[in-house]
CSV table of C-alpha atoms in Angstrom, one decimal:
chain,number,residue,atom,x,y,z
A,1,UNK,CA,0.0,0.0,0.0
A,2,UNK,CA,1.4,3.3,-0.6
A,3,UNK,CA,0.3,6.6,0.6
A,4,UNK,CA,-0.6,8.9,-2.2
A,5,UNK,CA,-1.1,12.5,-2.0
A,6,UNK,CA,0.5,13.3,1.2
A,7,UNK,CA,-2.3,12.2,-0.7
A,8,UNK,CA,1.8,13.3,-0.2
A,9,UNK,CA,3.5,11.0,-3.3
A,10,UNK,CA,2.8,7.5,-3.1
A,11,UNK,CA,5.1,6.6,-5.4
A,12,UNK,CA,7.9,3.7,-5.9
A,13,UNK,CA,10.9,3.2,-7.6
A,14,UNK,CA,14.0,0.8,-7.7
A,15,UNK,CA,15.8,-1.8,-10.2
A,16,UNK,CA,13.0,-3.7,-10.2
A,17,UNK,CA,9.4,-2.5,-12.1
A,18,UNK,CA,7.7,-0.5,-9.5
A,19,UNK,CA,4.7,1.7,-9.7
A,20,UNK,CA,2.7,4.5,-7.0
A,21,UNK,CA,-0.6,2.9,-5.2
A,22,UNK,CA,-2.7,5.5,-5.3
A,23,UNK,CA,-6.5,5.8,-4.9
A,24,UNK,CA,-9.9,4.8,-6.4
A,25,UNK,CA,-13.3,5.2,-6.0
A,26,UNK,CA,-17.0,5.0,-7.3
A,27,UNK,CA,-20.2,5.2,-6.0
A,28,UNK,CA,-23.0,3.7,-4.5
A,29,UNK,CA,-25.7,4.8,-2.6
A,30,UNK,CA,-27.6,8.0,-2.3
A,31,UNK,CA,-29.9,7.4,1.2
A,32,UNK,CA,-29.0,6.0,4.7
A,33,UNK,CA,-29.9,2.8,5.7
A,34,UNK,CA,-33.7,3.0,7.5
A,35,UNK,CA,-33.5,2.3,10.9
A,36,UNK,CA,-36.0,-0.7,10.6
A,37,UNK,CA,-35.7,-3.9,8.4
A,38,UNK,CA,-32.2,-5.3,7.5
A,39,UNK,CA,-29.9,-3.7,5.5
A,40,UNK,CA,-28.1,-4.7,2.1
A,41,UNK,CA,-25.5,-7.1,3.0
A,42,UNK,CA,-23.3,-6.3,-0.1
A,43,UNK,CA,-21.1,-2.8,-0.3
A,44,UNK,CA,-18.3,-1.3,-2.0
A,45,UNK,CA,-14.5,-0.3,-0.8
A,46,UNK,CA,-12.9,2.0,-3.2
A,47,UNK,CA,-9.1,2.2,-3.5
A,48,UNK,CA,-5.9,2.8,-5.6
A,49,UNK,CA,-3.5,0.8,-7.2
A,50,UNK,CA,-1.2,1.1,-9.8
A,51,UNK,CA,0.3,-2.4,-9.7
A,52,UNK,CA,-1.4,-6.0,-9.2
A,53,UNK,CA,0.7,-5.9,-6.3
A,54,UNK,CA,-1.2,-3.4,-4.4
A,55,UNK,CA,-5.0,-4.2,-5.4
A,56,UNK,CA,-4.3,-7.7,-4.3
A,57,UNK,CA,-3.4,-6.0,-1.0
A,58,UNK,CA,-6.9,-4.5,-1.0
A,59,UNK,CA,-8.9,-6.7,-3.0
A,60,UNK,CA,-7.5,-9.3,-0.1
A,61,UNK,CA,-8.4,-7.8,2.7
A,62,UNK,CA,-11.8,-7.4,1.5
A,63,UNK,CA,-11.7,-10.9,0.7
A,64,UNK,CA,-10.3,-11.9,4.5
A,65,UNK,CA,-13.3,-10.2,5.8
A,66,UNK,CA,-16.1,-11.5,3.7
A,67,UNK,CA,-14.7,-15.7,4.1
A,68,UNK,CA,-15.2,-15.0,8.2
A,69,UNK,CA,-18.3,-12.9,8.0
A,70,UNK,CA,-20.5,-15.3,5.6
A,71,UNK,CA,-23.2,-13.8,4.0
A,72,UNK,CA,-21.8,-10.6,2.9
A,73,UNK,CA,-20.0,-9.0,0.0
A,74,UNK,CA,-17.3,-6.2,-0.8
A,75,UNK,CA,-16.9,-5.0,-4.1
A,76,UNK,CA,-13.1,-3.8,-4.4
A,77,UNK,CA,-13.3,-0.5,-7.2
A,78,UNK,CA,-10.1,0.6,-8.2
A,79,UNK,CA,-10.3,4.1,-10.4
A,80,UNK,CA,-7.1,5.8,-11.3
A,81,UNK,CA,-4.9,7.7,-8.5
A,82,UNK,CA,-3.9,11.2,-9.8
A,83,UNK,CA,-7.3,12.5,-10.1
A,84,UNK,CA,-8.3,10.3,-6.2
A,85,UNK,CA,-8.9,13.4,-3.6
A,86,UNK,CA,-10.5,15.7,-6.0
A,87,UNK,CA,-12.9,12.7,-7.7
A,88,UNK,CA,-13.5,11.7,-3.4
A,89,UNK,CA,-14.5,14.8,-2.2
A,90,UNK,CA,-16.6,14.9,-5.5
A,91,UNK,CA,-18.6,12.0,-5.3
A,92,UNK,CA,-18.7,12.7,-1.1
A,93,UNK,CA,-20.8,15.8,-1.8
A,94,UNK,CA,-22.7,14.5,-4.1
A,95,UNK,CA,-24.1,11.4,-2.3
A,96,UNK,CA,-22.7,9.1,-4.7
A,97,UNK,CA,-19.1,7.8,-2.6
A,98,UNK,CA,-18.4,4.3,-2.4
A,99,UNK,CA,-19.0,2.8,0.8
A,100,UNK,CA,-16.1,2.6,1.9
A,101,UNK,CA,-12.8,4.0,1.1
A,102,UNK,CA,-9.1,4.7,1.9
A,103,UNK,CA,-8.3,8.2,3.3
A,104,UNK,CA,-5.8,10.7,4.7
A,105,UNK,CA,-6.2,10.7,8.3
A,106,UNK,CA,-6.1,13.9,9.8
A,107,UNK,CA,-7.0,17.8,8.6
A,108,UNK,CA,-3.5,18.4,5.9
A,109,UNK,CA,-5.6,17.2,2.4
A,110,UNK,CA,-8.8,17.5,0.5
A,111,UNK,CA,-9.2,13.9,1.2
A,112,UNK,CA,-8.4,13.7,4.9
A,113,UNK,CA,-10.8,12.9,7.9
A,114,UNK,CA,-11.0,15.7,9.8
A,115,UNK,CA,-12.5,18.3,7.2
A,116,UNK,CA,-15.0,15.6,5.8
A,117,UNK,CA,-16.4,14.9,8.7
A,118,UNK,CA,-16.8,18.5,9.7
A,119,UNK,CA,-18.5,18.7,6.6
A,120,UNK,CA,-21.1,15.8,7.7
A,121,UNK,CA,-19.8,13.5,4.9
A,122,UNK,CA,-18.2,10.1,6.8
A,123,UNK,CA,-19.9,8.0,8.8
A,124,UNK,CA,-19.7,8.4,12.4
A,125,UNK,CA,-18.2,5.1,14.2
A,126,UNK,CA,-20.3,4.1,17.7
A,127,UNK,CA,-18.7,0.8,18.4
A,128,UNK,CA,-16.2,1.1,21.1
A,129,UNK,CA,-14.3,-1.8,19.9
A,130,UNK,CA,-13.3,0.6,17.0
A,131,UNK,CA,-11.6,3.3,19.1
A,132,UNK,CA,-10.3,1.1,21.7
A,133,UNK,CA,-7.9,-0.7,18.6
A,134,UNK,CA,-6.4,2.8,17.5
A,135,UNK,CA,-3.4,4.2,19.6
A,136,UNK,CA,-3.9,6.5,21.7
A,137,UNK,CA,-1.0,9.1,19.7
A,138,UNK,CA,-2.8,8.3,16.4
A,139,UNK,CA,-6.4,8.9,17.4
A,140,UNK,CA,-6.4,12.8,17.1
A,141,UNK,CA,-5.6,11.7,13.5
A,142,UNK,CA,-9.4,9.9,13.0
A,143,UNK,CA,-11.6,12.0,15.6
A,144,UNK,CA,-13.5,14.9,14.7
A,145,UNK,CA,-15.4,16.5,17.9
A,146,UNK,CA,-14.9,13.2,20.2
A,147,UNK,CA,-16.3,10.7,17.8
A,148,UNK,CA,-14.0,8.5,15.1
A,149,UNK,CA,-14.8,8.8,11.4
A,150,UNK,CA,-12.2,6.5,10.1
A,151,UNK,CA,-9.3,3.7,10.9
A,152,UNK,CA,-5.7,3.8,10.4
A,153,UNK,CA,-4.5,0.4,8.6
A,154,UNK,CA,-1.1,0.2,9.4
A,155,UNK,CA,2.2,2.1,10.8
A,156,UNK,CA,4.5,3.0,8.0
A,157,UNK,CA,8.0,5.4,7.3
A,158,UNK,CA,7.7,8.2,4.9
A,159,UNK,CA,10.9,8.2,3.2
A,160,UNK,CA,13.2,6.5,1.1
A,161,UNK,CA,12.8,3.6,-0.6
A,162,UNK,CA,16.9,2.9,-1.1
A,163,UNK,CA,18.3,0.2,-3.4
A,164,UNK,CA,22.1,0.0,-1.3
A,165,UNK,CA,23.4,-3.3,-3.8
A,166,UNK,CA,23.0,-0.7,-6.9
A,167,UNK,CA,24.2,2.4,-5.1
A,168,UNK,CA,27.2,0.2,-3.3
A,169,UNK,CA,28.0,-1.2,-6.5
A,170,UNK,CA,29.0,1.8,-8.0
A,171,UNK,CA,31.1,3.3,-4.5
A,172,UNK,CA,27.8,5.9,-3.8
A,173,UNK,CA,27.1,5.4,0.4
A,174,UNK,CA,24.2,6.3,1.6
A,175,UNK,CA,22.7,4.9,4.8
A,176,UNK,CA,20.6,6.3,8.1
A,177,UNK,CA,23.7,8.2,9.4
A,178,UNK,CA,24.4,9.7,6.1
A,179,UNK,CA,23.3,13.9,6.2
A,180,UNK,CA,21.4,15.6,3.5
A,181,UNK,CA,25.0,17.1,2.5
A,182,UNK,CA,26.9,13.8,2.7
A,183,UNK,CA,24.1,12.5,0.2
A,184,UNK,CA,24.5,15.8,-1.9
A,185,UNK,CA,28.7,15.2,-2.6
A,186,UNK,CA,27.8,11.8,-3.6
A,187,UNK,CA,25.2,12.9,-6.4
A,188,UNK,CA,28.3,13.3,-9.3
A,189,UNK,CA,29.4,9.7,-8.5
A,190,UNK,CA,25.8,8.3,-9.1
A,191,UNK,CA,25.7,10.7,-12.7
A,192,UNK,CA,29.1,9.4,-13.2
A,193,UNK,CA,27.7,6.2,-13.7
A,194,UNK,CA,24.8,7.3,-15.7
A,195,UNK,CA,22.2,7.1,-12.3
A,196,UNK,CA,20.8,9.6,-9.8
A,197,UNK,CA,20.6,9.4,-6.5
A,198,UNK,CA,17.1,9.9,-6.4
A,199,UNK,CA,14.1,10.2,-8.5
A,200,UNK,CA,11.4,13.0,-7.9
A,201,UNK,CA,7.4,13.0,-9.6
A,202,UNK,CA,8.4,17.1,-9.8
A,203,UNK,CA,5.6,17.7,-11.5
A,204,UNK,CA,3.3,16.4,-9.0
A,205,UNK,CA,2.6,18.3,-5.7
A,206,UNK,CA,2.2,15.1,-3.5
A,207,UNK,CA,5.7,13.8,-4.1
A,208,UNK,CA,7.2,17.2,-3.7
A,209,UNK,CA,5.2,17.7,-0.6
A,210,UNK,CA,6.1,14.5,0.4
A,211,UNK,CA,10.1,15.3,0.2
A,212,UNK,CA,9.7,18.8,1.6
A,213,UNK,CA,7.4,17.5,4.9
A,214,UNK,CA,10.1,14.5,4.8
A,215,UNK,CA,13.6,17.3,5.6
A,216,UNK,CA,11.2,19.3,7.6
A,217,UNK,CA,10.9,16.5,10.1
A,218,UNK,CA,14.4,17.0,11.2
A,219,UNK,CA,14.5,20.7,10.4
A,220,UNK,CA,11.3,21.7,12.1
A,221,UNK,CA,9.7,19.2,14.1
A,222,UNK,CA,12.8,17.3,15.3
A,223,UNK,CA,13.6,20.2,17.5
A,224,UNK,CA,10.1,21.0,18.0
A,225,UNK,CA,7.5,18.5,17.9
A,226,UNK,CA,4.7,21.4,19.0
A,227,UNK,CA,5.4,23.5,15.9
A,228,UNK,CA,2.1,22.9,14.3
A,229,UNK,CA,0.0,23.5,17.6
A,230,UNK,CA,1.9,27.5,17.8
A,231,UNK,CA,1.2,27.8,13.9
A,232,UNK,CA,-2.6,27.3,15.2
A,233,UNK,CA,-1.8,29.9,17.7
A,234,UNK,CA,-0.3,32.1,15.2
A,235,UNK,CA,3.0,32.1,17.4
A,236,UNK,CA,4.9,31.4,14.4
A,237,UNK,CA,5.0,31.2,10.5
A,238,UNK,CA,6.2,28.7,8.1
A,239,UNK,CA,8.1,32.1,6.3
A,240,UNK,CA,9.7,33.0,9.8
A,241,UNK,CA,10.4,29.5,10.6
A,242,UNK,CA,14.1,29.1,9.9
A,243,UNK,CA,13.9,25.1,9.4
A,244,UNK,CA,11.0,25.4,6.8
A,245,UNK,CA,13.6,28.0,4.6
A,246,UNK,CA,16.5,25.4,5.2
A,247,UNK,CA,14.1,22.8,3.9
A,248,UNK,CA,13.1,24.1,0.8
A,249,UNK,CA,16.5,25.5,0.4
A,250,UNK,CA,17.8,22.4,0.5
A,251,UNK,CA,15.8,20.4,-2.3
A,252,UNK,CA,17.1,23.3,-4.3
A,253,UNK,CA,20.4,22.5,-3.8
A,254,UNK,CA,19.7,18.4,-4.3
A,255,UNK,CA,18.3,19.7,-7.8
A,256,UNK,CA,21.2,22.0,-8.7
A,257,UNK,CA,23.3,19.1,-7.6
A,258,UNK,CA,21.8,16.7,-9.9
A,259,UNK,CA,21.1,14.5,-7.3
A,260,UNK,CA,17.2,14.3,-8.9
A,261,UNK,CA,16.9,12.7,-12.9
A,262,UNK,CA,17.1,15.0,-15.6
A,263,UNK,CA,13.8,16.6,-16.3
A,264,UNK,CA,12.4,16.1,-12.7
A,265,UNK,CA,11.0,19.5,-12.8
A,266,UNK,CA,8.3,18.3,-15.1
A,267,UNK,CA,8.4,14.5,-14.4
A,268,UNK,CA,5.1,12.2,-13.8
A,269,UNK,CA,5.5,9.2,-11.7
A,270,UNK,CA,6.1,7.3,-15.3
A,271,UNK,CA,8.8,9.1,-15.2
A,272,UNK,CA,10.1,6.9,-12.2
A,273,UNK,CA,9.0,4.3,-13.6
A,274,UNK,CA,10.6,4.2,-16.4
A,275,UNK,CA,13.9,5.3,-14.6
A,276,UNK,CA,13.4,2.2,-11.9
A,277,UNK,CA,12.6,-0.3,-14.6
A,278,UNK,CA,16.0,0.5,-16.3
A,279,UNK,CA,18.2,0.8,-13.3
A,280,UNK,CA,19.4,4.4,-13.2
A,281,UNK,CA,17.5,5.8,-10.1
A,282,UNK,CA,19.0,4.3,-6.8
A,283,UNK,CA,16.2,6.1,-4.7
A,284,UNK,CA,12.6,7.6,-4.4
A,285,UNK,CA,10.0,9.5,-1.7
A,286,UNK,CA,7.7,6.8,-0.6
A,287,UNK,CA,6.2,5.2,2.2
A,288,UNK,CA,7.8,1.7,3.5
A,289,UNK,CA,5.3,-0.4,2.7
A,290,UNK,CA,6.4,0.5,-1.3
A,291,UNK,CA,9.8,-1.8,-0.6
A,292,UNK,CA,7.9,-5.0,-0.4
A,293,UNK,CA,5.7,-4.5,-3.4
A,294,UNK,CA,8.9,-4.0,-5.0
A,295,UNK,CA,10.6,-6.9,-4.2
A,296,UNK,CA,8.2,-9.2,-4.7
A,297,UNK,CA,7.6,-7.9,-8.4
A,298,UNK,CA,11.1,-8.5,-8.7
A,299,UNK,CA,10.5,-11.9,-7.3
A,300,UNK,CA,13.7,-11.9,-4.7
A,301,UNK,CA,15.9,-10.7,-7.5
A,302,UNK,CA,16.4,-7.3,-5.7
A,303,UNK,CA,16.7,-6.2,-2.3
A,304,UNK,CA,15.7,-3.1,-1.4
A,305,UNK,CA,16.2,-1.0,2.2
A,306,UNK,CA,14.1,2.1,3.9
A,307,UNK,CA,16.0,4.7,4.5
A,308,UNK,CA,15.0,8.4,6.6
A,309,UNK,CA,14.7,11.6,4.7
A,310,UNK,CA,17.7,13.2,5.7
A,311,UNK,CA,18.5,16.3,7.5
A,312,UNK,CA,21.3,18.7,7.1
A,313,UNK,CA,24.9,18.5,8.8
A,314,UNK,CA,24.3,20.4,11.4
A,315,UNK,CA,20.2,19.2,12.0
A,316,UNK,CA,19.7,15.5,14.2
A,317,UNK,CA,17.8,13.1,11.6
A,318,UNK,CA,14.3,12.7,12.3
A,319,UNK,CA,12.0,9.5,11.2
A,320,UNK,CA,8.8,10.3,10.3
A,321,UNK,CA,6.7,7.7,11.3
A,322,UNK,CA,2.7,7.6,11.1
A,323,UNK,CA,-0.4,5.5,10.8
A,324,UNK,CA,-2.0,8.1,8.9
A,325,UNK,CA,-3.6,6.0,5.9
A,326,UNK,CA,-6.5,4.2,6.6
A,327,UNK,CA,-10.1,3.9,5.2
A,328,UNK,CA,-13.4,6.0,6.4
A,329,UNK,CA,-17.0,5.5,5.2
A,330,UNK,CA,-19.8,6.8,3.5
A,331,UNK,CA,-22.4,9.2,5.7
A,332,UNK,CA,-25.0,7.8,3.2
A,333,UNK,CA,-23.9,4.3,3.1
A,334,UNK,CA,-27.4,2.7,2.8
A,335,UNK,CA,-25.3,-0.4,5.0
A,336,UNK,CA,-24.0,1.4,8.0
A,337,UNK,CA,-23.9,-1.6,10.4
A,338,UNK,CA,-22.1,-3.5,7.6
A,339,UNK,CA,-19.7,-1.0,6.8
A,340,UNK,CA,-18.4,0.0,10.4
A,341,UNK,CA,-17.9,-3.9,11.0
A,342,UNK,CA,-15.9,-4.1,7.9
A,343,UNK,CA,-13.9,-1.2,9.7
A,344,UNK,CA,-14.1,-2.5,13.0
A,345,UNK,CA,-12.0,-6.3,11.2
A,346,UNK,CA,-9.1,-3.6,9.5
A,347,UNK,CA,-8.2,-2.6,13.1
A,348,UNK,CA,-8.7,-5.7,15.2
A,349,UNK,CA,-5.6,-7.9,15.7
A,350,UNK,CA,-6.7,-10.2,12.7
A,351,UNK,CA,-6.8,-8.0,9.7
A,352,UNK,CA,-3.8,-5.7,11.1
A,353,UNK,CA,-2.0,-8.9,11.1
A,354,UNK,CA,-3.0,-9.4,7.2
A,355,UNK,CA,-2.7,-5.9,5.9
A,356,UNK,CA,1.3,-6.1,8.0
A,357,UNK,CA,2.3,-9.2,6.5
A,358,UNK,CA,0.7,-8.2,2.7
A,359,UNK,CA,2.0,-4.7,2.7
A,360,UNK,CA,5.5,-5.5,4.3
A,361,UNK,CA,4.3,-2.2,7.1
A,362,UNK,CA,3.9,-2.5,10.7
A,363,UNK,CA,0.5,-2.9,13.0
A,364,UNK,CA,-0.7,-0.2,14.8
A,365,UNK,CA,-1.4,-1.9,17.8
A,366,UNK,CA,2.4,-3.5,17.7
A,367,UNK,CA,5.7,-3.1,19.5
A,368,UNK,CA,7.7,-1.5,16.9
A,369,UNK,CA,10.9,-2.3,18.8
A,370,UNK,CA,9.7,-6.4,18.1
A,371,UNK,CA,8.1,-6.2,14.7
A,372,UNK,CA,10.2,-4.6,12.0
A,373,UNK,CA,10.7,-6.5,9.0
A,374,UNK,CA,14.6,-6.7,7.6
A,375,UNK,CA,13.9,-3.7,5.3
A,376,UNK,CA,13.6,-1.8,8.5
A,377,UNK,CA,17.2,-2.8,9.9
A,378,UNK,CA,18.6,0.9,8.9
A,379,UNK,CA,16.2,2.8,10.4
A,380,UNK,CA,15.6,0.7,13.8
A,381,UNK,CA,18.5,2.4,15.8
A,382,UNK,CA,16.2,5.5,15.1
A,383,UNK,CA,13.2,3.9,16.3
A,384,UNK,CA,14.4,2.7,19.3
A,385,UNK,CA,16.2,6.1,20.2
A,386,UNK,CA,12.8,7.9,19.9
A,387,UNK,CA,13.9,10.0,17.6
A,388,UNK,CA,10.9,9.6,15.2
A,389,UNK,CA,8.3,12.2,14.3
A,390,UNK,CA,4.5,11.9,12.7
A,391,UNK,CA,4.2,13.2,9.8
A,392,UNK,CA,4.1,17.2,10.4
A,393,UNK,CA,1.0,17.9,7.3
A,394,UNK,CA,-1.4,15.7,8.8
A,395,UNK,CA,-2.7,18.3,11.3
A,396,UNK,CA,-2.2,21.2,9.4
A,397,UNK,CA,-5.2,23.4,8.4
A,398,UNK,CA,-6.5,23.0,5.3
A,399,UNK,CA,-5.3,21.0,2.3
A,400,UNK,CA,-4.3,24.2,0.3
A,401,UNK,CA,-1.6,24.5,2.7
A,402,UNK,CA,0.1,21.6,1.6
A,403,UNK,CA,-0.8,22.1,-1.9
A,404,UNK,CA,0.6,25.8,-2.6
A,405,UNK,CA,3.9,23.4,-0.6
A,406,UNK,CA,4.1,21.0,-3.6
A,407,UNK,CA,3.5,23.4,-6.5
A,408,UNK,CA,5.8,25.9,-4.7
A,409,UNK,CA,8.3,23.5,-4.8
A,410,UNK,CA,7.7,22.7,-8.5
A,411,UNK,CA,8.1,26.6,-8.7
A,412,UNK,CA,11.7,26.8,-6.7
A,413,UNK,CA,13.2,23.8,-9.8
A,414,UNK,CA,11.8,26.1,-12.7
A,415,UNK,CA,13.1,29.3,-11.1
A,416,UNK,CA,9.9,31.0,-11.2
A,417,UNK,CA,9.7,30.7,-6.9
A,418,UNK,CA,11.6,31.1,-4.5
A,419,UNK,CA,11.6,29.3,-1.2
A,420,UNK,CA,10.4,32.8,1.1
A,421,UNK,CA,7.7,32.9,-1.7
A,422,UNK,CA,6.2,29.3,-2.0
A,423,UNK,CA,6.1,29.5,2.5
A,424,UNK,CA,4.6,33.1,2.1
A,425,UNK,CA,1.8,31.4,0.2
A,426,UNK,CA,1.7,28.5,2.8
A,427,UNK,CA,1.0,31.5,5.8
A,428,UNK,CA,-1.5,33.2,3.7
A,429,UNK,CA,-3.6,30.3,2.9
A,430,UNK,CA,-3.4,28.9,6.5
A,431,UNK,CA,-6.0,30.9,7.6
């Protein structure tokens, strides 16, 4: 599964073919469900997926519900991922959403839980089994006014997906220790050798959102894991924030560098595609759970390691680490009973178990000290130091925030920006 817009850039790349899970959706009912008489026993779950790979993640965990709760039916819709959020919150307002669907938790996107509930859109969750299965540091993520609207699915990293054979192969070293600049001296080598360092979707705002929210975890919330909380307050500004210019400032400098492919100003994730399939881009923006897709596609013939978004030099590396994708349901559902029980199985022990072990992530409910999967070996020293984040956009207020973030950054690689500019934009669309 792969996180999408932050709908931030769910997006993959390595040796092997790779693709970004997005999301999907269609509709279904207009009306709720009447109070009396049973209710349809058949609804629909609406996802993304740009690979077989990740709809048989969904399509099987629709599948593991439905074989222990005879009698019923989910319909798995997959529609394409770039137009997802927009197509949602459609389809939301018009009465016409799928059942149930994967979301953003939180308040940062157009697709995220906080906003559409506000808006009287999700279904409101009663049964206490539901919120007793989400942590208690993730639930301000899928509450809205005291009541929960949605689910996480599983814990995951935002960062890189890092293919250390290829990049070792050809003397580029990069691991967890490694600083934004250490990875920035090492981005002639990789050209040297007809690769980059990393690939970057530049032309999309969720994988440049993605990257920026990634450095600002170390430059910004590392130091100050309140920062969003005195933005609320209006105690400071992303423009006067000194770790939100270094951030920008940096990917700048990665793109001067050439540590990003040529043309990533303008690129599409077929762009990393493309560049993965033929074995010149050593990294990519993703979440975690993008490194076992991967390797099984390339059916154990590449191995493939998850790496943090770096900070600076002179800035303490930050994980981020968040169980902030998960799936939310239809206010109109016509099968509300249905619906929140197929929500209720994503967060019990039995489906986090399958959603883990399919997606290569982590369950929410789980020691992440005793379940982290080899792919995780370079970043469990930061784990287990505490030195981990969530991700900072999730609570931030309004999803234009993080979108004047991606096409700003977009802006600083053409020249037409610059990074005082794209946060100015960020402060006056906050609200």
């Amino acid at each position: 599964m792969n996180r999408h817009s932050k709908s931030r850039a769910r997006l993959v790349s390595s040796t092997a073919p790779f693709v970004i899970a997005v999301l999907a959706l269609t509709g279904c009912s207009e009306s709720s469900a009447s109070s009396k008489g049973s209710e349809p026993q058949t609804i629909s779950f609406a996802f993304g997926a740009a690979s077989n790979q990740d709809k048989a993640i969904y399509t099987g965990l629709a599948r593991s519900y439905t074989e222990t709760h005879k009698g019923t039916t989910i319909d798995p819709l997959n529609l394409p991922a770039e137009s997802y959020a927009s197509a949602l919150v459609t389809r939301l307002q018009g009465g016409t959403a799928p059942d149930a669907f994967y979301i953003n938790g939180g308040s940062g996107m157009s697709d995220s839980v906080v906003p559409l509930a506000k808006a009287g859109l999700l279904l409101r969750l009663t049964d206490p089994e539901v919120s007793s299965h989400i942590p208690s540091a993730q639930k301000d993520l899928w509450t809205y006014n005291g009541s929960v609207y949605g689910v996480p699915m599983t814990t995951g990293v935002d960062g890189v997906i890092y293919n250390q054979d290829l990049a070792k192969s050809i003397g580029v070293n990069i691991d967890a220790s490694t600083s934004l600049d250490g990875v920035i001296k090492q981005c002639a080598i990789a050209r040297a050798h007809g690769k980059t360092v990393y690939g970057l979707a530049g032309s999309t705002y969720q994988n440049n959102g993605f990257l920026a929210v990634g450095i600002a975890t170390s430059t910004v919330y590392g130091s100050d894991k309140n920062w969003n909380e005195q933005r609320t307050q209006g105690k400071v500004t992303f423009a006067g924030t000194k770790g939100w210019v270094e951030a920008l400032t940096y990917i700048k400098k990665m793109y001067d560098a050439g540590c990003f492919q040529d043309g990533a100003a303008s690129a599409g994730f077929d762009a990393l595609t493309n560049g993965a399939t033929s074995g010149t881009i050593l990294g990519f923006f993703a979440p975690s759970g993008s490194a076992k897709e991967i390797m099984d596609a390339a059916g154990g013939h590449v191995k493939l390691n998850i790496l943090p978004i770096a900070g600076p030099a002179d800035t303490r590396t930050y994980l981020s680490l968040s169980a902030d994708l998960g799936i939310s349901a239809s206010a109109k559902t016509k099968s509300p009973k249905l619906t929140e029980d197929f929500l209720k199985y994503v967060v019990s022990d039995k489906g986090q178990k399958y959603l883990a072990d399919a997606s290569g992530t982590i369950p929410v409910s789980t020691s992440l000290s005793t379940s982290l999967l080899p792919q995780y070996s370079g970043v469990k020293g930061l784990i287990s130091a505490g030195r981990v984040r969530g991700n900072g956009s999730d609570a931030w207020s309004n999803p234009k925030v993080y979108t004047d973030l991606g096409t700003g950054v977009q802006g600083m690689l053409t020249g037409q920006m610059t990074p005082q500019q794209v946060l100015k934009q960020m402060d006056a669309d906050w609200g």
